[in-house]
Every structure is written in C-alpha cells, then in structure tokens.
mmCIF file with all atom_site columns, C-alpha atoms in Angstrom:
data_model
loop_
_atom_site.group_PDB
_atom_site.id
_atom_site.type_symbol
_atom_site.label_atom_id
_atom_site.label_alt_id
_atom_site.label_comp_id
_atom_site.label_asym_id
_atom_site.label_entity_id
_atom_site.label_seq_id
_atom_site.pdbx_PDB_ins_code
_atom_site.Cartn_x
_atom_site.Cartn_y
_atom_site.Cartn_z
_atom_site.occupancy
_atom_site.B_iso_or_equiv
_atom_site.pdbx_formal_charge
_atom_site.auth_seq_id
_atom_site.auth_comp_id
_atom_site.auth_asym_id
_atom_site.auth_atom_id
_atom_site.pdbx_PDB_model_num
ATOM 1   C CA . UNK A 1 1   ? -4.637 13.088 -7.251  1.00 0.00 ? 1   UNK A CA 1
ATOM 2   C CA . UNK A 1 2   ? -5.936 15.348 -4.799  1.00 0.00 ? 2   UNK A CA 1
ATOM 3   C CA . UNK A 1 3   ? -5.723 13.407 -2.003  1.00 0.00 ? 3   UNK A CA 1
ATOM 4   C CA . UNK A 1 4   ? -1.969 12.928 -2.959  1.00 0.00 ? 4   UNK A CA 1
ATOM 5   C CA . UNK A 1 5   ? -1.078 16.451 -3.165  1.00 0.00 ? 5   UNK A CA 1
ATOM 6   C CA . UNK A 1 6   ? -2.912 17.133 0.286   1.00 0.00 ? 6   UNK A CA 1
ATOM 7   C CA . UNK A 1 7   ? -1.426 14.373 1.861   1.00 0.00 ? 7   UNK A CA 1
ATOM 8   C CA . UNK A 1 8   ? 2.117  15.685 0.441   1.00 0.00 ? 8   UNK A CA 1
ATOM 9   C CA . UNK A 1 9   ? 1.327  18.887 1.437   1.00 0.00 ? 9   UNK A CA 1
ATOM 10  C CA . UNK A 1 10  ? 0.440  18.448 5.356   1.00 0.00 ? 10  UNK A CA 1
ATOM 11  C CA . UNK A 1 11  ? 3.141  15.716 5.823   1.00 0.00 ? 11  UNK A CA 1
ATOM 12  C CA . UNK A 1 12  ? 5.775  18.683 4.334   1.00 0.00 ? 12  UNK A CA 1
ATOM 13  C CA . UNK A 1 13  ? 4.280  21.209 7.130   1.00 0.00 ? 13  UNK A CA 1
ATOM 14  C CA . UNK A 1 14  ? 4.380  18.536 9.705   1.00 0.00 ? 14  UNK A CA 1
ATOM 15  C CA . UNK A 1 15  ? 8.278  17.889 8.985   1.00 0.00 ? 15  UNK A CA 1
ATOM 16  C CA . UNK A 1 16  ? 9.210  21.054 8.398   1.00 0.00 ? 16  UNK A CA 1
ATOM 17  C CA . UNK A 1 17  ? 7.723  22.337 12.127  1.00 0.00 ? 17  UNK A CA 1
ATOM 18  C CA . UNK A 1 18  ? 9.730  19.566 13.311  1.00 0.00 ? 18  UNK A CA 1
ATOM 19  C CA . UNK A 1 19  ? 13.013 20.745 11.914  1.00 0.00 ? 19  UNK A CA 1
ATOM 20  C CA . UNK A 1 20  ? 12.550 23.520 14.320  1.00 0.00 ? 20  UNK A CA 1
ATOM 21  C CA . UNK A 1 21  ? 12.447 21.568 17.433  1.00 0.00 ? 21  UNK A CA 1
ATOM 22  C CA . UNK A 1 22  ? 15.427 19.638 16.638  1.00 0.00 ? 22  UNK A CA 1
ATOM 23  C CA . UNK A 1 23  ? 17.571 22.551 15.447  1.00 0.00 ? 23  UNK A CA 1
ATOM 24  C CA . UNK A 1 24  ? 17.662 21.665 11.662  1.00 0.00 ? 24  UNK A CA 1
ATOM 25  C CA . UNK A 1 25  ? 19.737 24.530 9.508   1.00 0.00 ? 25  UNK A CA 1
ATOM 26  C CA . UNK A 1 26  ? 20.437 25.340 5.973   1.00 0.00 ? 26  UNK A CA 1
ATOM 27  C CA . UNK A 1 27  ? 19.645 23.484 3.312   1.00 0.00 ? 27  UNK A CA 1
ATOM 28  C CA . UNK A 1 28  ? 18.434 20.321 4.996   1.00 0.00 ? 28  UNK A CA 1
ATOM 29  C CA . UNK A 1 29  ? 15.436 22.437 6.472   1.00 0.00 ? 29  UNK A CA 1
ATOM 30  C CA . UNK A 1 30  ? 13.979 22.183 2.973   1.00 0.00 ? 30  UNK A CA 1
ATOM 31  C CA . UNK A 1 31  ? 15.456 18.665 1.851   1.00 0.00 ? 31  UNK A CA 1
ATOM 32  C CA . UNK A 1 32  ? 14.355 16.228 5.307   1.00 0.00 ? 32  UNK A CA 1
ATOM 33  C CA . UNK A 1 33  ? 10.752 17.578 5.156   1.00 0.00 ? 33  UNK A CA 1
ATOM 34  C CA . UNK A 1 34  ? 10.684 16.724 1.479   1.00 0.00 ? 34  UNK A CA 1
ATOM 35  C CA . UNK A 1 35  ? 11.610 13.101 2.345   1.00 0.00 ? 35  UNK A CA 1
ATOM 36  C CA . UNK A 1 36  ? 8.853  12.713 5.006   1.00 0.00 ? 36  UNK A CA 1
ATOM 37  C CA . UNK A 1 37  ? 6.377  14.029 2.153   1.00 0.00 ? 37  UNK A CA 1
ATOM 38  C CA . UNK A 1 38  ? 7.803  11.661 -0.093  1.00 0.00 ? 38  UNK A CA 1
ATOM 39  C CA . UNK A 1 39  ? 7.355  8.819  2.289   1.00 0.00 ? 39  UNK A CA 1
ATOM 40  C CA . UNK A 1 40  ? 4.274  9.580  3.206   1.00 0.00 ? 40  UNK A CA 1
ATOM 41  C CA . UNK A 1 41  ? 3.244  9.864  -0.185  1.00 0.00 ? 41  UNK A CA 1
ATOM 42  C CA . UNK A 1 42  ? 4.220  6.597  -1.327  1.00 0.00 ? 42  UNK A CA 1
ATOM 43  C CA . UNK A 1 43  ? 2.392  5.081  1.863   1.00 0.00 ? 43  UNK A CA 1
ATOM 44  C CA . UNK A 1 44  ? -1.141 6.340  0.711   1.00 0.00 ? 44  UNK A CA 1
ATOM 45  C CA . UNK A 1 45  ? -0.488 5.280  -2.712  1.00 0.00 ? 45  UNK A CA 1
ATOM 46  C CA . UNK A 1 46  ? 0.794  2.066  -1.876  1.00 0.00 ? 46  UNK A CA 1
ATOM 47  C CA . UNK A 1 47  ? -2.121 1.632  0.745   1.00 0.00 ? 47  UNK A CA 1
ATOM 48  C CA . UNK A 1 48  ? -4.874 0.873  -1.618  1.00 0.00 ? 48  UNK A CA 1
ATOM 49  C CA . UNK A 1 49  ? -3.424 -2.387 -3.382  1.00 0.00 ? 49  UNK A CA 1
ATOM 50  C CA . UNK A 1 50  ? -0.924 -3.675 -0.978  1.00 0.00 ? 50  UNK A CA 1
ATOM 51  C CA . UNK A 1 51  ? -1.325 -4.744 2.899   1.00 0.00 ? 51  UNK A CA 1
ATOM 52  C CA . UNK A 1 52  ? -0.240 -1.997 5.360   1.00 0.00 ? 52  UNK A CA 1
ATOM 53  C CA . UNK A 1 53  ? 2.753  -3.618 6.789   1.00 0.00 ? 53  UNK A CA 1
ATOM 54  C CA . UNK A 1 54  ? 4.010  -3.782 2.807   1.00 0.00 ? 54  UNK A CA 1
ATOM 55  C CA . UNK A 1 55  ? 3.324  -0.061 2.557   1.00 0.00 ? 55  UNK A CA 1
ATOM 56  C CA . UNK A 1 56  ? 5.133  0.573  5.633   1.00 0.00 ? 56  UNK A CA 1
ATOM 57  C CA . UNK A 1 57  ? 8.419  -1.070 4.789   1.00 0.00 ? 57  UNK A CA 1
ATOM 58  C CA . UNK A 1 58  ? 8.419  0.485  1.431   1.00 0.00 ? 58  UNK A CA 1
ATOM 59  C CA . UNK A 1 59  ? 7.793  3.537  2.557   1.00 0.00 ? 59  UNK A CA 1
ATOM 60  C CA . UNK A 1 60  ? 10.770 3.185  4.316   1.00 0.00 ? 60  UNK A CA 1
ATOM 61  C CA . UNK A 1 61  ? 12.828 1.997  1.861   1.00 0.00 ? 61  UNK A CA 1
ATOM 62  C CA . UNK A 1 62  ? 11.919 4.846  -0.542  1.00 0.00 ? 62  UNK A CA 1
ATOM 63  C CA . UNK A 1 63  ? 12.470 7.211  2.707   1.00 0.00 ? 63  UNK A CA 1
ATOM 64  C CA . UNK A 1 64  ? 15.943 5.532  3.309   1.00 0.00 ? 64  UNK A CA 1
ATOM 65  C CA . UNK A 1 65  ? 17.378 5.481  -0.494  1.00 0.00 ? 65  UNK A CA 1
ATOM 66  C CA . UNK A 1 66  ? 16.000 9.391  -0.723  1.00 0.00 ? 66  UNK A CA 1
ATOM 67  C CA . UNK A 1 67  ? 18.208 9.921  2.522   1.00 0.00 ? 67  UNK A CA 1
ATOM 68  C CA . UNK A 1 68  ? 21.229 7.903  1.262   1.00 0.00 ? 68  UNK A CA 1
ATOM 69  C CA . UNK A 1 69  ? 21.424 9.875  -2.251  1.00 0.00 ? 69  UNK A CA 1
ATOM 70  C CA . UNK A 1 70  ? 21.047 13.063 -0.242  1.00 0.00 ? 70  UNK A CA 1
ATOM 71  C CA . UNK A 1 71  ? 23.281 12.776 2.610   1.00 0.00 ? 71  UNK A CA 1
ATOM 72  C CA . UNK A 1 72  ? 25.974 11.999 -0.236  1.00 0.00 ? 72  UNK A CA 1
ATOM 73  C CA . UNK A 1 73  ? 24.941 15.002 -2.586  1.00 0.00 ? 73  UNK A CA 1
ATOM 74  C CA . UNK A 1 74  ? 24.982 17.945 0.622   1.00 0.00 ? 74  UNK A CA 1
ATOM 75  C CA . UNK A 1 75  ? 27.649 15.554 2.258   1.00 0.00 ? 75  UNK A CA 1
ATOM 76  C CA . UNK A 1 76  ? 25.707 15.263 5.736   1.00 0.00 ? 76  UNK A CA 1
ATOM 77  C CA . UNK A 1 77  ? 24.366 12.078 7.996   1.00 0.00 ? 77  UNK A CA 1
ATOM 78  C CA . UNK A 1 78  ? 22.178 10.525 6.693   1.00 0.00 ? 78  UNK A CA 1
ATOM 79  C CA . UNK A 1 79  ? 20.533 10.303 10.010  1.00 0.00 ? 79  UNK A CA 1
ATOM 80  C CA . UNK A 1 80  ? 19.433 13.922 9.028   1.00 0.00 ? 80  UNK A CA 1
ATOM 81  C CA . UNK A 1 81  ? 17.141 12.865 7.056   1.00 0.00 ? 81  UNK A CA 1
ATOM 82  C CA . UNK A 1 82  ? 15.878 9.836  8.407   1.00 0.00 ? 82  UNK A CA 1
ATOM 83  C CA . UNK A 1 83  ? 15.009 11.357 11.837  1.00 0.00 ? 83  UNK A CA 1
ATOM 84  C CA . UNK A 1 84  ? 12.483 14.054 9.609   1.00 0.00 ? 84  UNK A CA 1
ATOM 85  C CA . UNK A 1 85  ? 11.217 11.707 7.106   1.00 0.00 ? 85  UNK A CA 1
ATOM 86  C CA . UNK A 1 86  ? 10.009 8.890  9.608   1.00 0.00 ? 86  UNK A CA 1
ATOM 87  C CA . UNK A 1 87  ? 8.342  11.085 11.391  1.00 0.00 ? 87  UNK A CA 1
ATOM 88  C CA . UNK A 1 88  ? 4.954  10.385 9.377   1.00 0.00 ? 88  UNK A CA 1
ATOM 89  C CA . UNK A 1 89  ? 5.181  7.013  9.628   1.00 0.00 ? 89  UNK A CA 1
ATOM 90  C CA . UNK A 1 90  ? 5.547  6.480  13.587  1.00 0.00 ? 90  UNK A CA 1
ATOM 91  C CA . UNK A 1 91  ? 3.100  4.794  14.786  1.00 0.00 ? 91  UNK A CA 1
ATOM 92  C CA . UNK A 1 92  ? 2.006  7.233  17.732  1.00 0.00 ? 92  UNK A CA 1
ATOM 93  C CA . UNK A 1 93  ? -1.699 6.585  17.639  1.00 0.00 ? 93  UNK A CA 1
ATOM 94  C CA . UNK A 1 94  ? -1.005 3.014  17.788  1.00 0.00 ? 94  UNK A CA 1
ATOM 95  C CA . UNK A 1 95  ? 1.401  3.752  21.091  1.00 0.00 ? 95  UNK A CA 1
ATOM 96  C CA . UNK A 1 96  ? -1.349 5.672  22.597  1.00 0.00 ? 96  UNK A CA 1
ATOM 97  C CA . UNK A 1 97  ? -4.339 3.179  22.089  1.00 0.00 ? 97  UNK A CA 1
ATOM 98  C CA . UNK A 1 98  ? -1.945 0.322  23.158  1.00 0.00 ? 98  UNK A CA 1
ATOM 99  C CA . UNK A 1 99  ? -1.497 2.554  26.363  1.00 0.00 ? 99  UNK A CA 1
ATOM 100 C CA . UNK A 1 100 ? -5.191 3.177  26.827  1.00 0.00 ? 100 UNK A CA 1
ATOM 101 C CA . UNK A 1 101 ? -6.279 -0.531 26.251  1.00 0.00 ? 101 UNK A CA 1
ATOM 102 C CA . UNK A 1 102 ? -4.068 -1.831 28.665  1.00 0.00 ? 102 UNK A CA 1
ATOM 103 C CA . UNK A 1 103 ? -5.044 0.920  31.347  1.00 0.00 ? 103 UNK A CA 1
ATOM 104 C CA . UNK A 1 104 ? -8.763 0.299  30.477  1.00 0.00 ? 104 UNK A CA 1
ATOM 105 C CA . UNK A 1 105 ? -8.056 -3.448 31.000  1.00 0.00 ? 105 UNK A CA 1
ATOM 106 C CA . UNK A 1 106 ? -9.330 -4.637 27.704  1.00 0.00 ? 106 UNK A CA 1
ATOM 107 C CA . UNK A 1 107 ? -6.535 -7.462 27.191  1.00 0.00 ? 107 UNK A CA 1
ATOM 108 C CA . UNK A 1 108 ? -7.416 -8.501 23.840  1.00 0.00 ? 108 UNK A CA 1
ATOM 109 C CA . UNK A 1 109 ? -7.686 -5.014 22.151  1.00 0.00 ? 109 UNK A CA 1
ATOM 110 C CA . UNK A 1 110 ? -4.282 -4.455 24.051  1.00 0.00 ? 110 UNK A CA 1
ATOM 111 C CA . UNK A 1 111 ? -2.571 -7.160 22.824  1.00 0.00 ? 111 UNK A CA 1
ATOM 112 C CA . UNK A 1 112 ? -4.094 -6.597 18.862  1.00 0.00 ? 112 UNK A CA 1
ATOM 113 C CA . UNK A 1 113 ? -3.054 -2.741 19.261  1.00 0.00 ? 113 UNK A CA 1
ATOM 114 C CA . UNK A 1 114 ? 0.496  -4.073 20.168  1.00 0.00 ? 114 UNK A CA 1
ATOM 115 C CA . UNK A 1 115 ? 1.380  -6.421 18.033  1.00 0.00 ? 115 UNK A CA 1
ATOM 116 C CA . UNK A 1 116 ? 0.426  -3.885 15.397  1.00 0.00 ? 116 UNK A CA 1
ATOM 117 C CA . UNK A 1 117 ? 2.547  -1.332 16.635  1.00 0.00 ? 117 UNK A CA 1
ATOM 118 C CA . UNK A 1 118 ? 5.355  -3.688 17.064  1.00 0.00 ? 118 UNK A CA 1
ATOM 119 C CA . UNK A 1 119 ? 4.605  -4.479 13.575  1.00 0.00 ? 119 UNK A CA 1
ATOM 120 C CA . UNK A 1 120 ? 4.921  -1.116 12.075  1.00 0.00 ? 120 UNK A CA 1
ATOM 121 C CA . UNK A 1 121 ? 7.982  0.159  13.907  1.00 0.00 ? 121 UNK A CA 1
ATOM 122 C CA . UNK A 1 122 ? 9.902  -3.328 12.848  1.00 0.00 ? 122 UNK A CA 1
ATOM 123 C CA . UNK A 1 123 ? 9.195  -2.358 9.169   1.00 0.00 ? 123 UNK A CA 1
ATOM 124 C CA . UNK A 1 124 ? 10.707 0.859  9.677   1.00 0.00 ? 124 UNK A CA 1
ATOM 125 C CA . UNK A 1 125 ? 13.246 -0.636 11.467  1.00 0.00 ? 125 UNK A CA 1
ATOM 126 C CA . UNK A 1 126 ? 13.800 -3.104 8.516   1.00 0.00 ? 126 UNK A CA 1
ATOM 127 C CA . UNK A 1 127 ? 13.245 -0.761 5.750   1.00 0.00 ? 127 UNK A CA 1
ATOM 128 C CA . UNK A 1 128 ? 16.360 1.462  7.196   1.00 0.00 ? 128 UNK A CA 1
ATOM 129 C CA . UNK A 1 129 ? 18.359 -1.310 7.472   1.00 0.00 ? 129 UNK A CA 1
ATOM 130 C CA . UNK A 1 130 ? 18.018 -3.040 4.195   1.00 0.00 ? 130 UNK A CA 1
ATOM 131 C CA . UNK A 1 131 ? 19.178 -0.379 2.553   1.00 0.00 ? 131 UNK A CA 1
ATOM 132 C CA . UNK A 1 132 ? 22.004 0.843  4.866   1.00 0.00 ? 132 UNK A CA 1
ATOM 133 C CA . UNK A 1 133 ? 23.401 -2.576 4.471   1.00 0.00 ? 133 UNK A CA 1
ATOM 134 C CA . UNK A 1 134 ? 23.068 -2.531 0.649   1.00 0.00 ? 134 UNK A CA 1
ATOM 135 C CA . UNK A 1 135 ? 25.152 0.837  0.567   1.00 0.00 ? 135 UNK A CA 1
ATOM 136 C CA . UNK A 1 136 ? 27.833 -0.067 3.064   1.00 0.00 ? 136 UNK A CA 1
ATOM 137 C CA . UNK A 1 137 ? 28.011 -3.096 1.133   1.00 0.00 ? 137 UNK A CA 1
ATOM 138 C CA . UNK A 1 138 ? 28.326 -1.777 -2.640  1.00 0.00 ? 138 UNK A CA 1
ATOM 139 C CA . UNK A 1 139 ? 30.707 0.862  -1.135  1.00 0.00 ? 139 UNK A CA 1
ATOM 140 C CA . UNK A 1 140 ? 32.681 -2.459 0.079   1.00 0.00 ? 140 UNK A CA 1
ATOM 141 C CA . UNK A 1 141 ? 32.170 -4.152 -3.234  1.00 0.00 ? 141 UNK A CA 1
ATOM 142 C CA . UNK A 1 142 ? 33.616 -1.075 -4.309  1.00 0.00 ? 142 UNK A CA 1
ATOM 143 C CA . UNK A 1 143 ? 36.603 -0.621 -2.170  1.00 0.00 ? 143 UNK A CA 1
ATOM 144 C CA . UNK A 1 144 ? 38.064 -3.983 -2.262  1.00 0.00 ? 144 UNK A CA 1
ATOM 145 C CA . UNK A 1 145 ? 37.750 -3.762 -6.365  1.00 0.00 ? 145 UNK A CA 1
ATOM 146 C CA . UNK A 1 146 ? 40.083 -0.903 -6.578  1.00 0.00 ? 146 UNK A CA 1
ATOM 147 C CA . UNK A 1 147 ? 42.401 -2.789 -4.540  1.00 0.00 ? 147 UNK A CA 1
ATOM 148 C CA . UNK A 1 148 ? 42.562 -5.947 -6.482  1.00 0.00 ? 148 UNK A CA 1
ATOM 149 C CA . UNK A 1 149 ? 42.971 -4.213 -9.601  1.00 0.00 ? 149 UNK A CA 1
ATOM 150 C CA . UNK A 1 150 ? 45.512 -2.052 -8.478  1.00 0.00 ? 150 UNK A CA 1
ATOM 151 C CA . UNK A 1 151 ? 48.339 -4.015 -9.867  1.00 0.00 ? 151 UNK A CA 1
ATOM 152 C CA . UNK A 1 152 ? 46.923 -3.849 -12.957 1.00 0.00 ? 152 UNK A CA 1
ATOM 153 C CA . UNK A 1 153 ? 48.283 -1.436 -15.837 1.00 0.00 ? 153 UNK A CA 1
ATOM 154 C CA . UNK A 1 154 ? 46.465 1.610  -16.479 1.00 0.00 ? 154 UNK A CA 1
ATOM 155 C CA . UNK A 1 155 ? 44.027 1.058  -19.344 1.00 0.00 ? 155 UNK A CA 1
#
C-alpha cells in the first residue's frame, strides 16, 4: 500500500512539473497530473500478476477513459490530458539503452531493447485508440438514433 501511494505520489510531482513546460492553466494543472498518477498507479498494480505489455495497454486504457470523462466534464481536448498522463509510461529508458546498444555495437541487446520499446509505445498507441474509437463510435450510435426516431411521436 505504500509502495502505491509513493508511486502515486512521485508520478503526480513528475506531471505536474511538466504542466509547466507545456504551458498548462487552470484547472487542468491539477486534473492531467492526476491522470498520469492514476496511470501509473494501475501499471504497478497490474505489474505483479499480469505481463508488462498487458499492464501497459491497460494503463492506457484507464489513462484514456479518465481523459475522455474529463475533457467532457471541463469541456477541453482531450489531448490535454493524454499528453500529461502518458508521460509515466514512455518508454525513455528503453529509447536511451536502444541508443547506447547500438552505438556500443552490441547487436543483439540492440535489437531486444528495440523491439521492447517498440512494444511499449504500440500499447500506448493502442490503448488511446481503442477507446477513442469506442467514444466516437457510441457518440455515432448515438447520433444516428435520434435521427431515426425523429419521426416518431413524443412519448
């Protein structure tokens, strides 16, 4: 339990520096960071009793609905949020030893470093996307019901 609330705690700090760089305001400067704790946190829970690439992706899926609902709620882009809350999860000690492998000429620890980081950013990649496409198509679902039943009476 401790480990969760550190690891929620430094991923929060982490996000919430970042928000500064990229010129984050009002009342997303509180709500992205929260997302890339929230991701985080379901990573190192996940970690334990699933393979990595699994925690990844749903990371990323609990990352994406969190930015979905919000972006709705404060009416904002939902790339807002998703720019923040990723951050944790990129793999950029996976870019760097790929890098250094390949430099150092060690081709097999090169290509193992890469395929892993390839890995990781496709299930972000994939975790975004799922849901995107799920919203865009419920709120398609949604549209073309009100227009079929618009010659309908009231009820």
């Amino acid at each position: 339990m401790l480990e969760m609330l550190y690891a929620f705690g430094t991923s929060f700090i982490a996000c919430f520096a970042f928000c500064f760089i990229l010129n984050v305001r009002d009342r997303i400067l509180f709500f992205a960071p929260l997302g890339g704790a929230l991701c985080w946190v379901v990573y190192e829970f996940l970690l334990p009793f699933a393979p990595m690439m699994v925690c990844y992706f749903s990371a990323t899926v609990a990352l994406s609905i969190y930015a979905e609902l919000l972006a709705r709620l404060l009416k904002t882009p939902v790339t807002s949020f998703l720019l923040i809350g990723l951050l944790p999860l990129v793999p950029g000690g996976g870019i760097y030893y790929t890098m250094e492998y390949a430099l150092a000429g060690e081709f097999t620890a090169f290509l193992s470093k890469l395929l892993e980081t390839i890995s990781i950013a496709g299930c972000l990649a994939l975790g975004v996307l799922v849901v995107s496409t799920v919203v865009r198509f419920g709120r398609l679902v949604k549209k073309h019901a009100k227009k079929d039943c618009s010659h309908l009476p009231p009820a």
